[in-house]
Short mmCIF file of C-alpha atoms in Angstrom, two decimals:
data_model
loop_
_atom_site.label_atom_id
_atom_site.label_comp_id
_atom_site.label_asym_id
_atom_site.label_seq_id
_atom_site.Cartn_x
_atom_site.Cartn_y
_atom_site.Cartn_z
CA MET A 1 -32.08 22.18 -14.53
CA ALA A 2 -35.24 24.32 -14.25
CA VAL A 3 -37.26 23.47 -17.46
CA THR A 4 -39.26 26.15 -19.10
CA PRO A 5 -41.88 25.73 -21.75
CA LEU A 6 -41.60 27.04 -25.37
CA THR A 7 -44.62 28.71 -26.80
CA PRO A 8 -46.15 25.93 -28.91
CA LEU A 9 -45.38 26.22 -32.80
CA PRO A 10 -48.40 26.72 -34.92
CA VAL A 11 -48.47 23.08 -36.08
CA ALA A 12 -48.64 21.73 -32.48
CA ALA A 13 -51.19 24.21 -31.62
CA ALA A 14 -53.33 23.58 -34.41
CA ALA A 15 -53.24 19.82 -33.92
CA ASP A 16 -56.63 18.14 -33.02
CA ASP A 17 -55.32 14.75 -32.09
CA THR A 18 -55.33 14.58 -28.37
CA ASN A 19 -52.39 11.88 -28.36
CA ASP A 20 -50.27 14.17 -30.43
CA LEU A 21 -50.81 17.26 -28.29
CA GLU A 22 -49.85 14.95 -25.29
CA ARG A 23 -46.95 13.67 -26.89
CA MET A 24 -45.90 17.31 -27.71
CA THR A 25 -46.38 18.50 -24.02
CA SER A 26 -44.21 15.53 -22.92
CA LEU A 27 -41.67 16.77 -25.30
CA ASN A 28 -41.79 20.16 -24.25
CA ARG A 29 -41.38 19.34 -20.53
CA ASP A 30 -38.47 17.29 -21.00
CA MET A 31 -36.80 19.54 -23.40
CA PRO A 32 -33.41 21.08 -22.21
CA THR A 33 -33.84 24.95 -21.61
CA ASP A 34 -31.05 25.86 -24.06
CA VAL A 35 -32.68 23.82 -26.68
CA ARG A 36 -36.15 25.33 -26.00
CA ASN A 37 -34.79 28.90 -25.94
CA ALA A 38 -33.21 28.14 -29.40
CA LEU A 39 -36.33 26.97 -30.78
CA SER A 40 -38.07 29.92 -29.48
CA TRP A 41 -35.77 32.23 -31.41
CA LEU A 42 -36.17 30.10 -34.60
CA ALA A 43 -39.83 30.19 -34.55
CA HIS A 44 -39.75 34.02 -34.03
CA LEU A 45 -37.43 34.45 -36.82
CA LEU A 46 -39.95 32.68 -39.01
CA ASP A 47 -42.87 34.40 -37.82
CA ALA A 48 -42.28 37.92 -36.04
CA SER A 49 -45.64 37.49 -34.43
CA LEU A 50 -44.66 34.53 -32.25
CA PRO A 51 -43.11 36.09 -29.17
CA LEU A 52 -39.88 35.23 -27.74
CA ARG A 53 -39.86 32.61 -24.86
CA ALA A 54 -40.30 34.94 -21.63
CA SER A 55 -39.53 33.98 -18.02
CA GLU A 56 -42.17 31.61 -16.53
CA ASP A 57 -43.58 32.36 -12.92
CA SER A 58 -44.71 29.61 -10.37
CA ASP A 59 -48.26 29.90 -11.56
CA GLU A 60 -47.14 29.18 -15.05
CA PHE A 61 -44.99 26.40 -13.93
CA ALA A 62 -48.12 24.74 -12.27
CA ASN A 63 -50.32 25.54 -15.32
CA ARG A 64 -47.89 23.72 -17.48
CA HIS A 65 -47.31 20.56 -15.10
CA LEU A 66 -51.13 20.24 -14.04
CA ASN A 67 -53.53 21.75 -16.84
CA ARG A 68 -54.33 18.55 -18.87
CA GLY A 69 -57.12 19.33 -21.38
CA GLY A 70 -58.25 22.76 -19.91
CA VAL A 71 -59.11 21.43 -16.29
CA GLY A 72 -59.45 23.91 -13.43
CA LEU A 73 -56.60 24.41 -10.99
CA VAL A 74 -56.84 25.58 -7.47
CA ALA A 75 -54.22 27.16 -5.25
CA LEU A 76 -54.13 26.51 -1.65
CA CYS A 77 -52.07 28.83 0.53
CA GLU A 78 -50.31 28.69 3.96
CA HIS A 79 -48.96 31.91 5.41
CA LEU A 80 -45.64 31.58 7.17
CA GLY A 81 -45.13 33.68 10.32
CA PRO A 82 -41.79 35.13 11.09
CA LEU A 83 -40.82 32.99 13.96
CA THR A 84 -42.00 29.39 12.92
CA GLY A 85 -42.46 29.76 9.07
CA SER A 86 -39.00 28.40 8.79
CA VAL A 87 -39.96 25.05 10.22
CA ILE A 88 -42.48 24.40 8.09
CA ALA A 89 -40.29 25.11 4.97
CA HIS A 90 -37.85 22.80 6.67
CA SER A 91 -40.71 20.11 6.86
CA PHE A 92 -41.23 20.53 3.10
CA GLY A 93 -37.50 20.25 2.28
CA ASP A 94 -37.84 16.70 4.15
CA ASP A 95 -40.61 15.69 1.79
CA MET A 96 -38.30 16.84 -1.05
CA ARG A 97 -35.42 14.93 -0.14
CA LEU A 98 -37.81 11.82 0.37
CA HIS A 99 -39.72 12.24 -2.67
CA PRO A 100 -37.44 13.88 -5.54
CA PRO A 101 -39.55 15.99 -7.63
CA ILE A 102 -40.30 15.72 -11.25
CA GLU A 103 -38.81 19.35 -11.94
CA VAL A 104 -37.58 22.10 -9.72
CA ALA A 105 -37.15 25.71 -10.68
CA GLY A 106 -36.78 29.22 -9.04
CA LEU A 107 -39.68 31.28 -8.43
CA TYR A 108 -39.28 32.59 -11.90
CA SER A 109 -37.53 30.25 -14.65
CA ASP A 110 -34.45 32.51 -15.15
CA GLU A 111 -33.77 32.13 -11.34
CA SER A 112 -32.21 29.24 -9.56
CA PRO A 113 -33.96 27.41 -6.76
CA ALA A 114 -33.00 29.01 -3.45
CA TRP A 115 -32.11 27.26 -0.15
CA ASP A 116 -31.31 28.85 3.29
CA LEU A 117 -29.77 27.57 6.34
CA LEU A 118 -31.49 26.73 9.69
CA ASP A 119 -29.81 26.47 12.66
CA LEU A 120 -31.12 23.42 14.89
CA PRO A 121 -30.26 22.58 18.74
CA GLY A 122 -27.02 21.07 19.40
CA GLY A 123 -25.05 23.08 16.53
CA ASP A 124 -26.70 21.22 13.68
CA THR A 125 -27.41 23.05 10.78
CA GLN A 126 -29.71 22.00 7.95
CA SER A 127 -30.96 23.46 4.56
CA MET A 128 -34.60 24.58 3.85
CA PRO A 129 -36.05 25.67 0.64
CA SER A 130 -36.81 29.44 0.68
CA GLY A 131 -37.73 30.35 -2.98
CA LEU A 132 -38.58 27.64 -5.42
CA VAL A 133 -41.59 25.62 -7.22
CA ALA A 134 -41.59 21.98 -7.73
CA ALA A 135 -43.53 19.44 -9.52
CA PHE A 136 -44.49 15.89 -7.79
CA ALA A 137 -46.04 12.95 -9.30
CA ALA A 138 -48.95 11.27 -8.14
CA GLY A 139 -48.21 8.72 -5.27
CA THR A 140 -45.30 10.91 -3.70
CA LEU A 141 -46.52 13.72 -1.67
CA ALA A 142 -50.17 12.53 -2.32
CA ASP A 143 -52.27 10.42 -4.41
CA VAL A 144 -52.46 13.04 -7.02
CA GLU A 145 -49.89 15.40 -8.89
CA LEU A 146 -49.09 18.34 -7.11
CA VAL A 147 -46.90 21.57 -7.40
CA VAL A 148 -45.68 23.30 -4.46
CA VAL A 149 -44.25 26.85 -4.19
CA VAL A 150 -42.10 28.10 -1.44
CA GLY A 151 -41.53 31.82 -1.09
CA MET A 152 -39.95 32.75 2.15
CA ASN A 153 -39.09 36.17 0.63
CA TRP A 154 -42.73 37.08 -0.35
CA LYS A 155 -44.46 39.48 1.80
CA PRO A 156 -46.01 37.74 3.59
CA SER A 157 -43.91 34.53 3.20
CA ARG A 158 -46.01 31.53 2.30
CA ILE A 159 -46.48 28.10 0.77
CA VAL A 160 -48.76 27.40 -2.18
CA VAL A 161 -49.96 24.16 -3.15
CA HIS A 162 -51.14 23.73 -6.71
CA ALA A 163 -53.66 20.83 -7.80
CA ARG A 164 -56.25 20.18 -10.39
CA ALA A 165 -59.78 21.46 -8.90
CA GLU A 166 -61.05 17.64 -8.58
CA ASP A 167 -58.04 17.00 -6.34
CA SER A 168 -58.52 19.84 -3.90
CA THR A 169 -59.29 17.52 -1.00
CA ALA A 170 -56.07 15.61 -1.66
CA ALA A 171 -54.04 18.91 -1.85
CA GLN A 172 -55.83 20.29 1.35
CA ALA A 173 -54.97 17.10 3.15
CA TYR A 174 -51.12 17.49 2.35
CA LEU A 175 -51.02 21.09 3.23
CA ASP A 176 -52.89 20.24 6.66
CA ASP A 177 -50.19 17.46 7.22
CA LEU A 178 -47.53 19.84 6.27
CA ARG A 179 -48.78 22.34 8.77
CA ARG A 180 -49.14 19.76 11.60
CA ARG A 181 -45.64 18.54 11.18
CA GLY A 182 -44.38 22.04 11.10
CA ARG A 183 -46.21 22.79 14.34
CA GLU A 184 -44.78 19.82 15.91
CA ALA A 185 -41.19 20.85 14.90
CA GLU A 186 -41.75 24.12 16.42
CA SER A 187 -40.62 22.71 19.63
CA TYR A 188 -37.01 23.12 18.42
CA LEU A 189 -37.39 26.88 19.02
CA ARG A 190 -39.36 26.49 22.52
CA GLY A 191 -37.23 27.14 25.44
CA ARG A 192 -34.56 28.74 23.39
CA CYS A 193 -33.07 32.27 23.16
CA LEU A 194 -34.09 34.12 19.97
CA GLN A 195 -33.03 37.33 18.63
CA VAL A 196 -35.53 39.29 16.56
CA ARG A 197 -34.31 42.01 14.01
CA GLY A 198 -36.35 43.69 11.64
CA ASP A 199 -37.16 46.82 9.49
CA HIS A 200 -40.28 47.91 7.82
CA ASP A 201 -40.26 45.30 5.17
CA ASP A 202 -38.56 42.20 6.82
CA ILE A 203 -37.78 40.35 9.86
CA ALA A 204 -35.32 37.96 10.70
CA VAL A 205 -35.18 35.55 13.88
CA THR A 206 -32.11 33.94 14.99
CA PRO A 207 -31.32 31.25 17.77
CA ILE A 208 -28.54 32.69 19.90
CA ASP A 209 -26.52 31.70 22.67
CA VAL A 210 -27.73 31.91 26.28
CA PRO A 211 -26.64 34.67 28.06
CA THR A 212 -24.10 33.82 30.76
CA ALA A 213 -24.76 36.73 33.05
CA ASN A 214 -25.72 35.88 36.82
CA ARG A 215 -26.85 37.90 39.75
CA ARG A 216 -23.30 38.42 40.96
CA ASP A 217 -22.62 40.36 37.76
CA VAL A 218 -25.31 43.08 38.38
CA ILE A 219 -25.23 44.95 41.69
CA VAL A 220 -28.64 46.54 42.13
CA SER A 221 -30.83 47.04 45.33
CA ASP A 222 -32.40 43.91 47.12
CA ALA A 223 -35.89 45.91 46.05
CA VAL A 224 -35.19 45.62 42.37
CA TRP A 225 -34.56 41.89 42.56
CA ARG A 226 -37.69 41.53 44.77
CA GLU A 227 -39.70 43.18 42.03
CA LEU A 228 -38.01 41.16 39.39
CA ASP A 229 -38.80 37.91 40.92
CA LEU A 230 -42.39 38.82 41.97
CA ASN A 231 -43.20 40.28 38.41
CA VAL A 232 -41.29 37.69 36.23
CA SER A 233 -40.31 34.41 37.68
CA ALA A 234 -43.36 34.08 40.16
CA LEU A 235 -45.69 34.51 37.05
CA PHE A 236 -43.88 31.63 35.33
CA THR A 237 -44.07 29.51 38.41
CA ARG A 238 -47.69 30.05 39.39
CA ARG A 239 -49.03 30.23 35.74
CA GLU A 240 -51.11 27.26 36.20
CA LEU A 241 -52.84 28.61 39.41
CA LEU A 242 -53.37 32.09 37.81
CA THR A 243 -55.07 30.21 34.74
CA GLN A 244 -57.37 28.18 37.07
CA MET A 245 -58.32 31.40 38.85
CA GLY A 246 -58.94 33.51 35.62
CA LEU A 247 -56.36 36.07 36.47
CA GLY A 248 -54.50 36.14 33.36
CA THR A 249 -51.06 34.93 32.63
CA ASN A 250 -49.64 37.98 31.05
CA ARG A 251 -47.65 40.69 32.40
CA GLY A 252 -45.68 43.92 31.39
CA MET A 253 -42.79 45.73 33.09
CA LEU A 254 -40.95 48.92 32.18
CA LEU A 255 -37.47 49.39 33.62
CA PHE A 256 -36.32 52.98 33.50
CA GLY A 257 -32.95 54.69 34.62
CA PRO A 258 -29.72 56.54 33.72
CA PRO A 259 -27.50 54.71 31.18
CA GLY A 260 -25.00 52.51 32.86
CA THR A 261 -27.23 51.22 35.87
CA GLY A 262 -27.67 47.59 34.65
CA LYS A 263 -31.10 47.65 32.62
CA SER A 264 -29.88 45.33 29.74
CA ALA A 265 -27.74 43.31 32.20
CA LEU A 266 -30.83 42.63 34.39
CA CYS A 267 -32.68 41.33 31.28
CA ARG A 268 -29.86 39.04 30.53
CA VAL A 269 -29.81 37.62 33.90
CA LEU A 270 -33.33 36.67 34.02
CA ALA A 271 -32.91 35.20 30.43
CA ALA A 272 -30.04 32.82 31.76
CA GLU A 273 -32.25 31.97 34.55
CA LEU A 274 -35.37 31.29 32.77
CA VAL A 275 -34.29 29.86 29.35
CA GLY A 276 -35.10 26.09 28.83
CA ASP A 277 -38.39 26.37 30.67
CA VAL A 278 -39.32 29.67 29.06
CA THR A 279 -38.65 30.99 25.42
CA VAL A 280 -36.81 34.04 25.61
CA VAL A 281 -37.14 36.77 22.67
CA PHE A 282 -34.81 39.84 22.48
CA CYS A 283 -36.15 42.31 20.15
CA ASP A 284 -34.21 45.42 18.48
CA ALA A 285 -36.05 48.72 18.07
CA ARG A 286 -37.08 48.30 14.32
CA ALA A 287 -38.76 44.99 15.15
CA ILE A 288 -40.59 46.45 18.05
CA GLY A 289 -41.96 49.36 15.63
CA ALA A 290 -42.99 47.24 12.61
CA HIS A 291 -43.51 43.62 13.63
CA MET A 292 -44.33 43.20 17.18
CA GLY A 293 -48.01 42.10 16.37
CA ALA A 294 -46.66 39.15 14.26
CA VAL A 295 -43.90 38.29 17.04
CA TYR A 296 -46.76 38.09 19.76
CA GLN A 297 -48.98 36.15 17.60
CA GLU A 298 -46.38 33.31 17.11
CA LEU A 299 -45.39 33.38 20.80
CA THR A 300 -48.68 32.27 21.49
CA ARG A 301 -47.40 28.68 20.37
CA LEU A 302 -43.98 29.05 22.07
CA ALA A 303 -45.21 30.14 25.34
CA PRO A 304 -44.34 30.59 28.15
CA ALA A 305 -42.31 33.32 26.93
CA LEU A 306 -40.26 36.38 28.31
CA VAL A 307 -40.18 39.18 25.56
CA VAL A 308 -37.36 41.96 26.16
CA LEU A 309 -37.90 45.15 24.47
CA GLU A 310 -34.79 47.32 24.76
CA ASP A 311 -34.47 51.10 24.16
CA LEU A 312 -38.16 51.50 23.91
CA ASP A 313 -38.20 55.29 23.43
CA LEU A 314 -36.51 54.79 20.31
CA VAL A 315 -39.79 53.60 18.79
CA VAL A 316 -42.60 54.70 21.41
CA GLY A 317 -41.80 58.52 21.61
CA ASN A 318 -43.93 61.21 23.21
CA ARG A 319 -46.32 62.88 20.99
CA ARG A 320 -46.74 66.03 23.33
CA SER A 321 -42.96 66.62 22.90
CA GLY A 322 -42.95 65.91 19.17
CA ARG A 323 -40.74 62.68 19.67
CA GLU A 324 -43.48 60.16 18.54
CA GLY A 325 -41.69 57.12 17.26
CA GLY A 326 -43.10 55.80 13.91
CA GLY A 327 -44.09 52.50 15.50
CA LEU A 328 -46.20 53.93 18.45
CA HIS A 329 -49.62 52.88 17.04
CA ASP A 330 -48.38 49.41 15.98
CA PHE A 331 -46.53 48.99 19.37
CA LEU A 332 -49.75 49.85 21.40
CA THR A 333 -51.83 47.57 19.28
CA ALA A 334 -49.68 44.73 19.69
CA LEU A 335 -49.15 45.14 23.57
CA ASP A 336 -53.15 45.69 23.71
CA GLY A 337 -53.45 42.10 21.81
CA VAL A 338 -50.80 40.40 24.04
CA MET A 339 -52.62 41.40 27.20
CA SER A 340 -55.90 40.61 26.10
CA SER A 341 -55.70 37.60 24.07
CA HIS A 342 -52.27 35.67 24.72
CA ASP A 343 -51.31 33.45 27.65
CA GLY A 344 -48.03 32.94 29.34
CA ILE A 345 -46.12 35.83 27.93
CA VAL A 346 -44.19 38.45 30.17
CA THR A 347 -42.92 41.73 28.24
CA ILE A 348 -39.85 43.75 29.80
CA ALA A 349 -38.95 47.00 28.04
CA THR A 350 -36.19 49.40 29.11
CA THR A 351 -35.63 53.04 28.47
CA ASN A 352 -33.38 55.56 30.01
CA ASP A 353 -35.99 58.14 30.29
CA VAL A 354 -39.78 57.00 31.09
CA LYS A 355 -40.60 60.70 30.46
CA ALA A 356 -39.71 60.27 26.71
CA LEU A 357 -42.41 57.70 26.36
CA ASP A 358 -46.06 58.49 25.25
CA ASP A 359 -48.32 58.38 28.19
CA ALA A 360 -50.58 55.74 26.22
CA ALA A 361 -47.59 53.57 26.34
CA VAL A 362 -47.01 53.39 29.83
CA ARG A 363 -50.57 53.07 31.51
CA ALA A 364 -51.22 50.15 33.70
CA ALA A 365 -53.12 48.25 31.23
CA ARG A 366 -50.06 47.90 29.01
CA PHE A 367 -47.14 47.82 32.05
CA ASP A 368 -48.26 46.45 35.21
CA ARG A 369 -45.19 47.60 36.90
CA ILE A 370 -42.73 50.39 36.39
CA ILE A 371 -39.50 49.92 38.05
CA GLU A 372 -36.87 52.69 38.43
CA ILE A 373 -33.31 51.45 38.18
CA PRO A 374 -31.38 54.54 39.68
CA LEU A 375 -27.76 55.29 40.10
CA PRO A 376 -26.10 53.45 42.66
CA ASP A 377 -25.83 55.00 46.30
CA ALA A 378 -22.50 55.07 48.00
CA GLY A 379 -22.86 51.45 49.40
CA LEU A 380 -23.96 49.96 46.12
CA ARG A 381 -20.72 51.98 44.34
CA ALA A 382 -18.46 50.30 47.04
CA SER A 383 -19.92 46.74 46.06
CA ILE A 384 -19.56 47.46 42.46
CA LEU A 385 -15.83 48.52 42.97
CA ARG A 386 -15.19 45.50 45.05
CA ARG A 387 -16.79 43.39 41.90
CA TYR A 388 -14.38 44.91 39.37
CA LEU A 389 -11.38 45.46 41.56
CA GLY A 390 -11.42 41.68 42.04
CA ALA A 391 -8.35 40.28 44.02
CA LEU A 392 -6.79 43.89 43.89
CA ARG A 393 -9.67 45.07 46.27
CA ASP A 394 -7.94 44.73 49.47
CA ALA A 395 -5.13 47.27 48.41
CA ILE A 396 -7.64 49.74 47.64
CA GLU A 397 -9.69 52.16 50.03
CA VAL A 398 -13.09 51.23 48.37
CA ASN A 399 -15.14 53.52 50.53
CA ALA A 400 -13.17 56.35 50.02
CA VAL A 401 -13.20 55.97 46.12
CA ALA A 402 -16.98 55.24 46.50
CA ALA A 403 -17.42 58.33 48.30
CA ALA A 404 -15.72 60.31 45.63
CA THR A 405 -17.57 58.91 42.86
CA ASP A 406 -21.22 60.32 43.51
CA GLY A 407 -23.44 60.25 40.40
CA ALA A 408 -21.35 57.27 38.67
CA SER A 409 -23.23 54.54 37.31
CA GLY A 410 -22.02 51.02 37.43
CA ALA A 411 -20.63 51.14 34.00
CA ALA A 412 -18.88 54.35 34.76
CA LEU A 413 -17.25 52.76 37.68
CA ARG A 414 -16.17 49.66 35.60
CA GLU A 415 -14.36 52.00 33.09
CA LEU A 416 -12.88 53.65 36.11
CA VAL A 417 -11.09 50.74 37.05
CA ARG A 418 -10.16 49.82 33.53
CA ARG A 419 -8.56 53.41 33.05
CA ALA A 420 -6.50 52.57 36.38
CA VAL A 421 -5.34 49.13 34.97
CA LEU A 422 -4.32 50.89 31.65
CA VAL A 423 -2.58 53.56 33.55
CA ASP A 424 -0.50 51.78 36.32
CA GLY A 425 -1.15 48.22 35.61
CA ASP A 426 -1.75 46.04 38.63
CA GLY A 427 0.21 48.73 40.78
CA PHE A 428 -2.56 51.28 40.69
CA THR A 429 -3.57 52.69 44.06
CA THR A 430 -6.45 54.37 45.83
CA ALA A 431 -4.75 57.69 44.62
CA THR A 432 -4.80 56.39 41.01
CA LEU A 433 -8.29 55.92 41.13
CA LEU A 434 -9.19 59.28 42.93
CA ARG A 435 -7.14 61.13 40.53
CA LEU A 436 -8.82 59.80 37.70
CA ALA A 437 -12.22 60.06 39.28
CA ARG A 438 -11.40 63.74 39.77
CA ASP A 439 -9.83 64.28 36.40
CA GLY A 440 -12.00 62.62 33.90
CA LEU A 441 -14.97 60.58 35.36
CA GLY A 442 -17.54 63.19 34.56
CA ALA A 443 -17.38 62.41 30.99
CA THR A 444 -17.68 58.66 31.71
CA MET A 445 -20.50 58.88 34.25
CA THR A 446 -22.72 60.47 31.43
CA GLY A 447 -21.76 58.11 28.58
CA GLN A 448 -24.26 55.83 26.72
CA TYR A 449 -23.72 52.66 28.79
CA LEU A 450 -26.77 50.35 28.98
#
């Protein structure tokens, strides 16, 4: 139960005897909250000038536990990043389990201590403190008394260690050790697939399942695969040599083309092939606009890393057309930073229309290669149809259907086969496909498939 102090009664406040003051302070600390609140009301009834007990914040909590005889206090702060802060908080949670604190409260005395769940490899889930303040006796976390505050929902999130001024060296040593253990624990994120979602105020990082896509699932030209292998896989393979030669180990690629041509699917295939040796981070549009600087900064410790930025045009618009995204400046600043000061990070961005992006976002220093993923030609359309027709492909005149679907994306062809199954089951024919293509494929070809 959180313990909150009562405003000292006049008799105690006026006491000159140090032992009596210490006894009253100890009694006040150990007093149940409901008793303390009742005494606060009683004191207020007897003397209206005495304020009612108000909510105690974390600084007051620290002052109550550490301020003996008016000594000065210090507060040492460690800011927690959006990707890796949770592992430092988890390390502190381990300390709490090993060394039960004297007292634990929420960040305010009328709040409960907050704990969140942290997903660990192998499906393991453990709890970590996210919003609390805890007091520790000497000989537990350090040789001196400490009060530790965890505020994962503060902006920015942070851990604060309070100590008496003369104990600042011991407090700093504990914070350094906590930081070291947190950095070592970050390895649980390295080599995993992470999803970053955000808004203007916050960011959430979640480990996700590795995509199951493979190259057989995405039919594009051999030229596209060669570019991807050269600009992504080869950079990671030859990272050490590039470093030795001083040529830099960061790279940016922009994939553009109509909806449904497989841009996102290509990114998933790369993620499936590289994860394990490479940390893969998928960022949504809101995270791109508001938090990319922080994400890239933390990826320095998790490199080599592949960053996937989908639907870039939703964030980085074109100033000339009046479609500038609100995150253009922040995005350009973050991308300039990763290209100049980080190592081992490849960024792949996707957009349906490269002309919708601001010129400053696509210049060579930010994206080394801009690769078009066009609508498939007749040969690729036939290959895509065979892929989706499966065991039924021998009964279909695939080349005839491919010729009749000029302008169709891979996603549109998949939908064509799906509709044929819905109409005629496994008895659909070439005529079924041609009729459906003639009657309604136009709307499907321009649908918003990524």
